[in-house]
Short mmCIF file of C-alpha atoms in Angstrom, two decimals:
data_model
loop_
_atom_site.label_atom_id
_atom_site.label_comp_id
_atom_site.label_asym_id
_atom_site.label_seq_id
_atom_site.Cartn_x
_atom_site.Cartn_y
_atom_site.Cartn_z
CA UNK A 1 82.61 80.29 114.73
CA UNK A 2 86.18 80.96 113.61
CA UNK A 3 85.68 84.04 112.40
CA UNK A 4 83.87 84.93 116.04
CA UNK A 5 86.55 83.42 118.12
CA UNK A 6 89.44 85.58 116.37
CA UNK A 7 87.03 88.44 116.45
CA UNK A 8 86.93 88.15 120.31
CA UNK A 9 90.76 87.62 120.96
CA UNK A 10 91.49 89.83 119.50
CA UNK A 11 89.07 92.34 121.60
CA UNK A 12 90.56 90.27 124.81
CA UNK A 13 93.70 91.34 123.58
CA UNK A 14 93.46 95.14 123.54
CA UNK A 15 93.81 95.60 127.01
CA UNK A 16 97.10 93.93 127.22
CA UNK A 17 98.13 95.41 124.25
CA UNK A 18 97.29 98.97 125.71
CA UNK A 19 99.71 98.25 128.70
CA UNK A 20 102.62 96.75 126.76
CA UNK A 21 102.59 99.83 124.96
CA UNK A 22 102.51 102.45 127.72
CA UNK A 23 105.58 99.78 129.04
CA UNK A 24 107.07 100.36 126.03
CA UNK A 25 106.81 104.40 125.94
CA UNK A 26 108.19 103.94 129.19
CA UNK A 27 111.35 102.00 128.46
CA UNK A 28 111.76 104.48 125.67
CA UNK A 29 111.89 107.86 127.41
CA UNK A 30 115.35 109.37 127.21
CA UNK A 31 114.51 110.63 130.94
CA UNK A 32 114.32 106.62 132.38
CA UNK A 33 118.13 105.64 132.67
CA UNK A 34 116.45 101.73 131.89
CA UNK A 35 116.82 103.12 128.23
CA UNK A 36 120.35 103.45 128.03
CA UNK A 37 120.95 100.03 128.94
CA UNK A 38 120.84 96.91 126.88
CA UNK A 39 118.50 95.27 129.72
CA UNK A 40 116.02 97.94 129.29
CA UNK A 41 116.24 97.94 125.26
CA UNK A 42 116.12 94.19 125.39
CA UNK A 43 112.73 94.83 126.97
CA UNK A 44 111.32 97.63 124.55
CA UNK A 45 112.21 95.42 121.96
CA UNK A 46 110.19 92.69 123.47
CA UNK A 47 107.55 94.97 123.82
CA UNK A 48 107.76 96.03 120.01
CA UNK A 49 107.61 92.55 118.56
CA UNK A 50 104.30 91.37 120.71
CA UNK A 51 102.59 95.16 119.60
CA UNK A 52 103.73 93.96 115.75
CA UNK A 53 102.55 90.43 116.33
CA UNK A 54 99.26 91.27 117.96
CA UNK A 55 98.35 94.35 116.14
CA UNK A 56 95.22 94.03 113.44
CA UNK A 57 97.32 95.47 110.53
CA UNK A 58 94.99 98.35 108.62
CA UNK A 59 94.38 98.90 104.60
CA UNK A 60 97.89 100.65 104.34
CA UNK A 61 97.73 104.18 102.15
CA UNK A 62 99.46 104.56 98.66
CA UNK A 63 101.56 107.57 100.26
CA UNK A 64 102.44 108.07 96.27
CA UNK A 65 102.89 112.14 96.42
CA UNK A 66 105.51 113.41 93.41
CA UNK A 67 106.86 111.18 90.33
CA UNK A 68 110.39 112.42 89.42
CA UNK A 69 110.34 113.78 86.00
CA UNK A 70 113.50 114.36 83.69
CA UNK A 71 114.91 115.32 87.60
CA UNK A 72 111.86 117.73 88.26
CA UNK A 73 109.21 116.28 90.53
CA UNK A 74 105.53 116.53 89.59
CA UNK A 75 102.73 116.22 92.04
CA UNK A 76 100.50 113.09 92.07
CA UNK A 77 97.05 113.24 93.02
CA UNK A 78 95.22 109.86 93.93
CA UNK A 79 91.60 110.05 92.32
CA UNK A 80 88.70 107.79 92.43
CA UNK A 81 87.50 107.55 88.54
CA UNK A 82 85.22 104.83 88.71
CA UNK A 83 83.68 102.75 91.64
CA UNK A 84 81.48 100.02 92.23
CA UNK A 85 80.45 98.30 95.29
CA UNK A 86 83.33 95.50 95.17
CA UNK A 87 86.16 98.11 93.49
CA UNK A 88 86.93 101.29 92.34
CA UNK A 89 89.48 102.28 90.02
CA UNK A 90 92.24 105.39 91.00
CA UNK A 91 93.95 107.46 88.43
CA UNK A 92 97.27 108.98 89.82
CA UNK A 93 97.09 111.91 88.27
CA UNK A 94 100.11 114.55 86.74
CA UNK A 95 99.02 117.85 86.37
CA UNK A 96 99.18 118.60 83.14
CA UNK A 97 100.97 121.98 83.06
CA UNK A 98 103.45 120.36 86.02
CA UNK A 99 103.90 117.67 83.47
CA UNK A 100 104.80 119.85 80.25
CA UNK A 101 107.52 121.53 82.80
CA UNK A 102 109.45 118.56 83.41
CA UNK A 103 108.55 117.08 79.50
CA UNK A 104 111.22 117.62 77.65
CA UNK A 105 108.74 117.89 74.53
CA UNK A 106 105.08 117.17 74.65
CA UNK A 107 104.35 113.62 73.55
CA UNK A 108 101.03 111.39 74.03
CA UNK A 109 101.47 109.34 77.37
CA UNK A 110 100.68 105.39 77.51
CA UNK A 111 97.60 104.73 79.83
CA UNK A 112 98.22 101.69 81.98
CA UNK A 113 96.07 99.63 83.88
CA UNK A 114 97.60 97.39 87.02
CA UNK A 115 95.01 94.94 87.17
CA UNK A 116 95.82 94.37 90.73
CA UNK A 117 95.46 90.65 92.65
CA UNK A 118 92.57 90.22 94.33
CA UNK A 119 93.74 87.02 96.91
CA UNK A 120 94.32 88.68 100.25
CA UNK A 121 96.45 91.52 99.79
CA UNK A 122 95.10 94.90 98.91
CA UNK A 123 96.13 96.50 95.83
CA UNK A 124 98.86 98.84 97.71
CA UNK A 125 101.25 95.68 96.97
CA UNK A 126 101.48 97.16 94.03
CA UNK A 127 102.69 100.81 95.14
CA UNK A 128 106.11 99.87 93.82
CA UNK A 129 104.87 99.03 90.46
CA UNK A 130 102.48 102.17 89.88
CA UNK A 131 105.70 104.35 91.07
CA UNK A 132 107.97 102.50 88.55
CA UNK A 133 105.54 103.97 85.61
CA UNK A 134 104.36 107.30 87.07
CA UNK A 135 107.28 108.91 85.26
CA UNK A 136 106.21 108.08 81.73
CA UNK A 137 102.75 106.94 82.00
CA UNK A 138 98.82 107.44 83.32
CA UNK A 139 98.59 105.42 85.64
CA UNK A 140 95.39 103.25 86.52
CA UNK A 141 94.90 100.74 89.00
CA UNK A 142 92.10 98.54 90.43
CA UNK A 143 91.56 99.32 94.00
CA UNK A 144 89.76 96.13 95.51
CA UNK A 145 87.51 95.91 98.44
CA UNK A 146 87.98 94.29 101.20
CA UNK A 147 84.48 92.23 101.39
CA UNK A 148 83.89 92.36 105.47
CA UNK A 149 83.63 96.26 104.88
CA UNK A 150 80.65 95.68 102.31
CA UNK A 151 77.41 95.87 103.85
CA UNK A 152 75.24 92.82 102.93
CA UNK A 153 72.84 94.52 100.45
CA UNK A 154 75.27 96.07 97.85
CA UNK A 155 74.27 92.30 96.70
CA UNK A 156 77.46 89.44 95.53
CA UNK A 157 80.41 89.36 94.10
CA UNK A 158 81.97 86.20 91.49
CA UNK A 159 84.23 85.81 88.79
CA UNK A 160 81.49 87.06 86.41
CA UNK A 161 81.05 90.38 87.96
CA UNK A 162 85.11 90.41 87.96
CA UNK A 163 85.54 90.18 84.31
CA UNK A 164 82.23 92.72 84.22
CA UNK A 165 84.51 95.03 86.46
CA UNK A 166 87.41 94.44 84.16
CA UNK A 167 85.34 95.52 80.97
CA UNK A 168 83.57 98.47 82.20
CA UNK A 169 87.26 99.66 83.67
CA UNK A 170 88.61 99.42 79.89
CA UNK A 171 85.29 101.62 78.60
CA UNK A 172 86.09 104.01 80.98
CA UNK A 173 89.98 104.19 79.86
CA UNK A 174 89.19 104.25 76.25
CA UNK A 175 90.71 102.43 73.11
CA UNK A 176 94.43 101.52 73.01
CA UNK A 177 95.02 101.16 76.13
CA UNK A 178 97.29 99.08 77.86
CA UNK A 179 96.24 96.49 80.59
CA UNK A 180 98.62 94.67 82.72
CA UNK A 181 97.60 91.92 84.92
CA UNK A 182 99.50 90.77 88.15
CA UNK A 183 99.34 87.14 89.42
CA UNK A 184 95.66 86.26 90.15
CA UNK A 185 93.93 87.99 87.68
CA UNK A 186 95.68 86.23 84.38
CA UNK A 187 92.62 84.47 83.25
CA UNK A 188 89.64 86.83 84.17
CA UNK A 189 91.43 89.40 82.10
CA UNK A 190 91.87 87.32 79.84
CA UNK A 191 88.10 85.59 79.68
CA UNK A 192 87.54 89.79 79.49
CA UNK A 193 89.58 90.69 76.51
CA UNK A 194 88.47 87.63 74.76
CA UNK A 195 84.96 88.61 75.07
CA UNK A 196 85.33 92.03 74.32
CA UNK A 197 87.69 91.18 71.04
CA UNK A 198 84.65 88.76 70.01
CA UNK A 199 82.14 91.53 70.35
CA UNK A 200 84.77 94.02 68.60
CA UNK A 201 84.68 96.25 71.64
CA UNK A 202 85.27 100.03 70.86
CA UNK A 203 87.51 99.97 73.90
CA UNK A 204 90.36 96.88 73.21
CA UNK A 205 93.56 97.94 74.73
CA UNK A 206 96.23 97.87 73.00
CA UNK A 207 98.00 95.65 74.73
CA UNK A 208 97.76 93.00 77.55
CA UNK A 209 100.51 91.86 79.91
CA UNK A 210 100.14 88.92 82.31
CA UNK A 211 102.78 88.74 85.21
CA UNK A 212 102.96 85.23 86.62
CA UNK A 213 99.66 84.34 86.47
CA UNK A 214 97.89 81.32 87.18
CA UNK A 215 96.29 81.04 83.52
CA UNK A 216 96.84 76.74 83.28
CA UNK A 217 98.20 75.33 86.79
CA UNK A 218 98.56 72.46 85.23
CA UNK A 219 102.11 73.36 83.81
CA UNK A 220 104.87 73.28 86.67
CA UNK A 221 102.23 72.71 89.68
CA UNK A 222 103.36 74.94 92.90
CA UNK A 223 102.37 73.83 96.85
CA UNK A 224 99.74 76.41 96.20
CA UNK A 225 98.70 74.68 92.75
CA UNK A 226 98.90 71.16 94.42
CA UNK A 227 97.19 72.00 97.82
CA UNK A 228 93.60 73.06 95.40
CA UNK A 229 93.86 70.17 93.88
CA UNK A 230 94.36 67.67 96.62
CA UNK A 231 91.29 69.32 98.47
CA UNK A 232 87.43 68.71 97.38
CA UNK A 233 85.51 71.07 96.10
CA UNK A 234 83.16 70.60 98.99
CA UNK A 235 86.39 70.55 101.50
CA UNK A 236 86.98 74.17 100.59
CA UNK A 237 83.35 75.48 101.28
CA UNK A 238 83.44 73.55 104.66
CA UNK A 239 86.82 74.58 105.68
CA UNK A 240 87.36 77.84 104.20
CA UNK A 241 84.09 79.61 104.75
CA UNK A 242 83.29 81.78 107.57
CA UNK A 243 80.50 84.62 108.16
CA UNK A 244 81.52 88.18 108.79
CA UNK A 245 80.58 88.79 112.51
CA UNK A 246 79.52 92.41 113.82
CA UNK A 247 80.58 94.89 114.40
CA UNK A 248 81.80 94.73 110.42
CA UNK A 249 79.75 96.56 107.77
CA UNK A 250 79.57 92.98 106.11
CA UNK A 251 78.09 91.56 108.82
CA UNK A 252 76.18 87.96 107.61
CA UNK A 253 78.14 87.92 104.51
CA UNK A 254 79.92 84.82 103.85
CA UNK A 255 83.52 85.39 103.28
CA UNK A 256 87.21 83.37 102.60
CA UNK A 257 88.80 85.44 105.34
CA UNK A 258 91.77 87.07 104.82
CA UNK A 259 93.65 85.92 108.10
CA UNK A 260 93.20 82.58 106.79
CA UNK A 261 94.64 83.36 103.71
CA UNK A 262 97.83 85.42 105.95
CA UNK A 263 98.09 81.75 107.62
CA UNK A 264 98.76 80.41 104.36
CA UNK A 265 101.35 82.39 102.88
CA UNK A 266 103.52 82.45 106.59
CA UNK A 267 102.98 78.26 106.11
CA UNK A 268 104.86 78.63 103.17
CA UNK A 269 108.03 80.60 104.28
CA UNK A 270 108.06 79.93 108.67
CA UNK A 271 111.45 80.28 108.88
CA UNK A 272 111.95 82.83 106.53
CA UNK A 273 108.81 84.90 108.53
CA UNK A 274 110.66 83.48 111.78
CA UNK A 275 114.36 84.35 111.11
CA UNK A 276 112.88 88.29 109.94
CA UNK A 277 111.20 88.72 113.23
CA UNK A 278 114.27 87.49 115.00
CA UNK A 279 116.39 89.50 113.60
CA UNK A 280 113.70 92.87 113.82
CA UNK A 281 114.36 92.21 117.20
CA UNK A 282 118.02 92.29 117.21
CA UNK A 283 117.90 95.64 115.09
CA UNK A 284 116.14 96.43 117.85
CA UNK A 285 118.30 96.21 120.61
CA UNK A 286 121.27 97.07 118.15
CA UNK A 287 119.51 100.99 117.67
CA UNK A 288 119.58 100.20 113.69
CA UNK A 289 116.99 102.27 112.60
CA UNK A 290 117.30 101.85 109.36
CA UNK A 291 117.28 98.11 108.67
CA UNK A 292 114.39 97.77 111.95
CA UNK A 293 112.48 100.46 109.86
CA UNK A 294 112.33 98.20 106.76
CA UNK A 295 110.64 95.39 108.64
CA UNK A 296 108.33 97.45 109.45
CA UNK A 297 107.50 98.87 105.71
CA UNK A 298 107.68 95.29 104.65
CA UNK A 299 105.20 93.60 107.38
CA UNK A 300 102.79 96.69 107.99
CA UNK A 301 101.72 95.56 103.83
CA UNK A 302 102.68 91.94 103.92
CA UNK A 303 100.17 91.09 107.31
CA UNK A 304 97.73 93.61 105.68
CA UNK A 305 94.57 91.25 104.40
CA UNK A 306 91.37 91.56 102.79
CA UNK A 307 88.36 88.64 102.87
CA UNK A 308 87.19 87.38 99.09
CA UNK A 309 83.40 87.04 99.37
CA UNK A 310 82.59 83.35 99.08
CA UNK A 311 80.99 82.83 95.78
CA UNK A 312 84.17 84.80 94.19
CA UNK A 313 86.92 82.48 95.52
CA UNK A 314 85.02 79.34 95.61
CA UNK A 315 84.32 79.70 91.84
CA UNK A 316 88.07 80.60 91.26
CA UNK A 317 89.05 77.48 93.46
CA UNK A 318 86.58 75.44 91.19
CA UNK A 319 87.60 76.60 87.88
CA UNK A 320 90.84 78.03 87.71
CA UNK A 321 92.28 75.90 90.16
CA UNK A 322 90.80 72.43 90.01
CA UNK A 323 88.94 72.16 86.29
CA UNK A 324 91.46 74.43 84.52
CA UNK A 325 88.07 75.69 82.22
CA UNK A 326 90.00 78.37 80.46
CA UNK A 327 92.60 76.53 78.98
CA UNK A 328 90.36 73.71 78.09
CA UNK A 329 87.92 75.89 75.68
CA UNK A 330 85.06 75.25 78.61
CA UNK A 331 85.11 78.46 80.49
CA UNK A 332 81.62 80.08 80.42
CA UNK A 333 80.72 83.95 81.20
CA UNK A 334 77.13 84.66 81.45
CA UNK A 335 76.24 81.44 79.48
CA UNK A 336 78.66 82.30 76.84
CA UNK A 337 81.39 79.83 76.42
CA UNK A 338 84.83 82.45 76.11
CA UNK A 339 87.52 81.77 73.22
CA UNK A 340 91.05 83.61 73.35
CA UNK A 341 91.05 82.57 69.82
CA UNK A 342 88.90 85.79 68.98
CA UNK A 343 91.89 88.04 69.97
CA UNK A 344 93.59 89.50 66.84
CA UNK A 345 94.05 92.90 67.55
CA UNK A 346 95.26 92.96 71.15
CA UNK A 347 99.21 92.78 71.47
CA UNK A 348 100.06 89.99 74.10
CA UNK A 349 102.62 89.91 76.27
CA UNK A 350 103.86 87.01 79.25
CA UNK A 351 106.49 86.95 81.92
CA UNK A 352 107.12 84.87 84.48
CA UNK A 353 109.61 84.29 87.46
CA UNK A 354 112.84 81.90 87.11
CA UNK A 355 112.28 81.09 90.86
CA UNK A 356 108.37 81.62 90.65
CA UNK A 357 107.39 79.41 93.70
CA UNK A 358 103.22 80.41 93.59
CA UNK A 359 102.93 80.33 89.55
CA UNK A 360 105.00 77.99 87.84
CA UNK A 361 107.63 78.07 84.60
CA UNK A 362 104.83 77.98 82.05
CA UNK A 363 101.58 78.59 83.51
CA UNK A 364 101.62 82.36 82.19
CA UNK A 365 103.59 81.60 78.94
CA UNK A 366 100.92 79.23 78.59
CA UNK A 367 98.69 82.54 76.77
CA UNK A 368 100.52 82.76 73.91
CA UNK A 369 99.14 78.90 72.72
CA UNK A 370 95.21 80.28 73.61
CA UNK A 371 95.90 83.27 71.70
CA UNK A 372 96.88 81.98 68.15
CA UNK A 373 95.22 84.54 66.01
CA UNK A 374 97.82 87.06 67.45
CA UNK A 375 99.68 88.07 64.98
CA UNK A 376 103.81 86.36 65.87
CA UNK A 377 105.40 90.22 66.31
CA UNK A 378 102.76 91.27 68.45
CA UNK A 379 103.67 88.69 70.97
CA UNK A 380 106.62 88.36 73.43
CA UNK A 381 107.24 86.12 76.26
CA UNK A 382 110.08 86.68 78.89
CA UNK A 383 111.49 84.80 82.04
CA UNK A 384 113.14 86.92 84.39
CA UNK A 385 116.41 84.76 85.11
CA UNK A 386 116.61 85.03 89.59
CA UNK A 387 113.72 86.45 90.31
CA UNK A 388 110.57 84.65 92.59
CA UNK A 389 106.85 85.52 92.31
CA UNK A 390 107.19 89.01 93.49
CA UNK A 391 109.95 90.08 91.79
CA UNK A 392 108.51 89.57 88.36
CA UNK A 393 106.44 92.99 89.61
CA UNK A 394 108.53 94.85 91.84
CA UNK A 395 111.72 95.69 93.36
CA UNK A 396 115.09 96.11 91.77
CA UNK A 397 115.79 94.04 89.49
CA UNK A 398 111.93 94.40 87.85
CA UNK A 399 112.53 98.37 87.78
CA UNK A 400 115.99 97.89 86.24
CA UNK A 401 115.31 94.64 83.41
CA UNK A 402 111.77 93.90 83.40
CA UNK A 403 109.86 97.22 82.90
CA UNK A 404 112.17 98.74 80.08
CA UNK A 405 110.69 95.54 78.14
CA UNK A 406 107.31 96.22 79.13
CA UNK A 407 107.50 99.97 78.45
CA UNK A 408 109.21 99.20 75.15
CA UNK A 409 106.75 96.23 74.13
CA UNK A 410 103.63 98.75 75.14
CA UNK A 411 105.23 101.99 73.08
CA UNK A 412 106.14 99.75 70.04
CA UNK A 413 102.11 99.28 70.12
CA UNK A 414 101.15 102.26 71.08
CA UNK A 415 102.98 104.07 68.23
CA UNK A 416 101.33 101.78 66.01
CA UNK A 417 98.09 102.31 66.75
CA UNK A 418 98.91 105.97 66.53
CA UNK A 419 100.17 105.47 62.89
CA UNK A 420 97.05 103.37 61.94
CA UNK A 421 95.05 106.05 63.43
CA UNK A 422 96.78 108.69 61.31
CA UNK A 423 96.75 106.90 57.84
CA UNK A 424 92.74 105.84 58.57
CA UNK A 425 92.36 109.66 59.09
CA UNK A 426 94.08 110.40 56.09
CA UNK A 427 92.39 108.10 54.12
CA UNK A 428 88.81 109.16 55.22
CA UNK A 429 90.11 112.88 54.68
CA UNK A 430 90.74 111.85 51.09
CA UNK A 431 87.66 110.57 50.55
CA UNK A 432 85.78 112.99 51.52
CA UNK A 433 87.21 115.88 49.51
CA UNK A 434 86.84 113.38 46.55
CA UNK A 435 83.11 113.09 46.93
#
């Protein structure tokens, strides 16, 4: 009934909102004198913050057009390039004779896939990230779906099919590529490369790259961390379940919604979330554009949720969160129990947050110990000295210290596979004219 009751307020809720925002256009017209004064803006701004508080906040766009170049700036075209029913994956795309324009010589490019978090914000959290690598990479990303806008019979979605997802996405990409996983997704990508290293998979990336992930909560527990674990199994699929009412295209599907999962994350911060809004306002009444603008960038993604179908975020709850299966050897995928001891090949690389308050010191790094068969230089593990949970992915001081690693970490790799390539191709090349 949750789910129904904030379906319905917020339907009760439209007609105010229309007339607080024909009051507001109102207060706003340069030909009401009201607008000049600071009574008048004191009221638009009033008006502002209940339209921003009240408003159902939509899947925000990429907006990603050009990637600047050597200083020239090269289109980018977002393109679907594989889909199922629960995500697709989108190639922003260089054209190519843009590209060898602002190249100063033509060199092979890195492919990258952002493994994106799939916990109640859609993968445009990550729009900062994809532009940091647009300039020297191909850029891939997983595009999640929001499970309310999934129509019943497309069938369900767990962890399984998300480390399916995960594998098919690396067939499409090809050998050698890179794959870089952000927060949630740590262990299903790594349950994925694990199983395809074990089946010696034609299409092992190159590298992988977990960014504070919750791969063994155990280490450093967070209020997120400790909240799972104080809370039954059972208490989770009583309390946190809720079916999709009409008029959704996932109507009857059981669902984690995402507006519980907003309620969360404000829990966390309130007066952080509280002293923002306040001072939004103020900007408001001030006339600074600028800084009122930013609020809005910030909010329009941060209050922009998704649901996780129920089956999916149950089995995370149960075992990532509470049994911990992957780091104990007893995760199973499709019957098959996975071992990150079968990676050899796959370069691995961790970093985490000094000031990580959703995935503690260690709970990444914690990769390097399930991956032993890696050979030592093909590792690296990094803490980011200042930096919380989302600064470990974007923002300045990840564009500025933490992506040269990454870039140089995935082109020391990427070289090298080139070279292997080369010398096997020699090799075979000599062979053959001996026979």
């Amino acid at each position: 009934m949750l789910y129904h009751a904030y379906e319905i307020n917020h339907a009760a809720m439209a007609p105010l909102r229309e007339a607080i925002e024909a009051n507001k256009r109102l207060l706003e017209s340069p030909y009401n004198p009201a607008s000049y004064t600071w009574l008048g803006k004191t009221a638009s701004a009033a008006c502002d913050l209940f339209e921003s508080a009240t408003r159902r906040y939509a899947k925000p766009t990429w907006d990603l057009h050009t990637a600047t170049i050597n200083g020239v700036n090269v289109p980018i075209k977002e393109r679907v390039v594989w889909e199922k029913p629960f995500c697709r994956m989108l190639h922003f795309e260089r054209p190519a004779t843009e590209l060898q324009k602002a190249q100063k010589k033509a060199k092979a490019e890195p492919r990258v896939l952002l493994v994106a978090p799939l916990s109640g914000h859609y993968a445009t959290l990550l729009r900062g990230t994809v532009e940091a690598f647009l300039p020297e990479h191909e850029v891939y990303v997983s595009d999640w779906a929001d499970a309310r806008e999934v129509p019943l019979s497309r069938g369900r979605f767990d962890l399984n099919d998300y480390i399916d997802y995960i594998i098919e996405m690396l067939e499409v990409l090809g050998p050698d590529a890179h794959i870089i996983s952000i927060c949630q997704p740590g262990p299903p990508v790594l349950a994925a490369i694990s199983i395809m290293s074990e089946r010696e998979h034609d299409s092992l990336p190159a590298t992988m790259t977990f960014m504070g992930s919750p791969i063994d909560t155990r280490l450093s527990p967070t209020l997120p961390n400790r909240v799972a674990m104080e809370h039954s199994y059972e208490w989770f699929k009583e309390n946190m379940i809720y079916t999709v009412p009409w008029p959704n295209k996932g109507v009857m599907r059981k669902v984690y919604p995402g507006f519980l999962q907003l309620s969360g994350f404000i829990t966390m911060n309130q007066g952080r979330h509280a002293m923002a809004h306040r001072k939004y306002f103020e900007h408001l009444v001030e006339g600074d554009c600028d800084s009122a603008q930013k609020h809005r960038n910030f909010y329009d993604e941060y209050l922009a949720v998704l649901d996780l179908t129920e089956e999916f975020y149950l089995q995370t709850i149960r075992d990532i969160f509470q049994q911990h299966k992957l780091p104990k050897g007893e995760f199973y995928h499709r019957g098959k129990r996975v071992d990150p001891k079968k990676i050899t090949q796959v370069g691995l690389m961790t970093i985490e947050g000094e000031k990580d308050d959703i995935s503690g010191i260690g709970q990444t790094q914690v990769a390097h110990s399930l991956c032993p068969n890696i050979p030592e230089e093909s590792q690296l593990d990094y803490i980011q000295p200042g930096v919380g949970h989302y600064g470990v992915f974007s923002g300045s001081t990840f564009r500025a210290e933490v992506k040269p690693k990454m870039q140089a970490f995935m082109r020391k790799h990427f070289d090298e596979k080139k070279e292997a390539h080369f010398q096997n191709s020699n090799e075979y090349l000599v062979r053959s004219l001996d026979d």
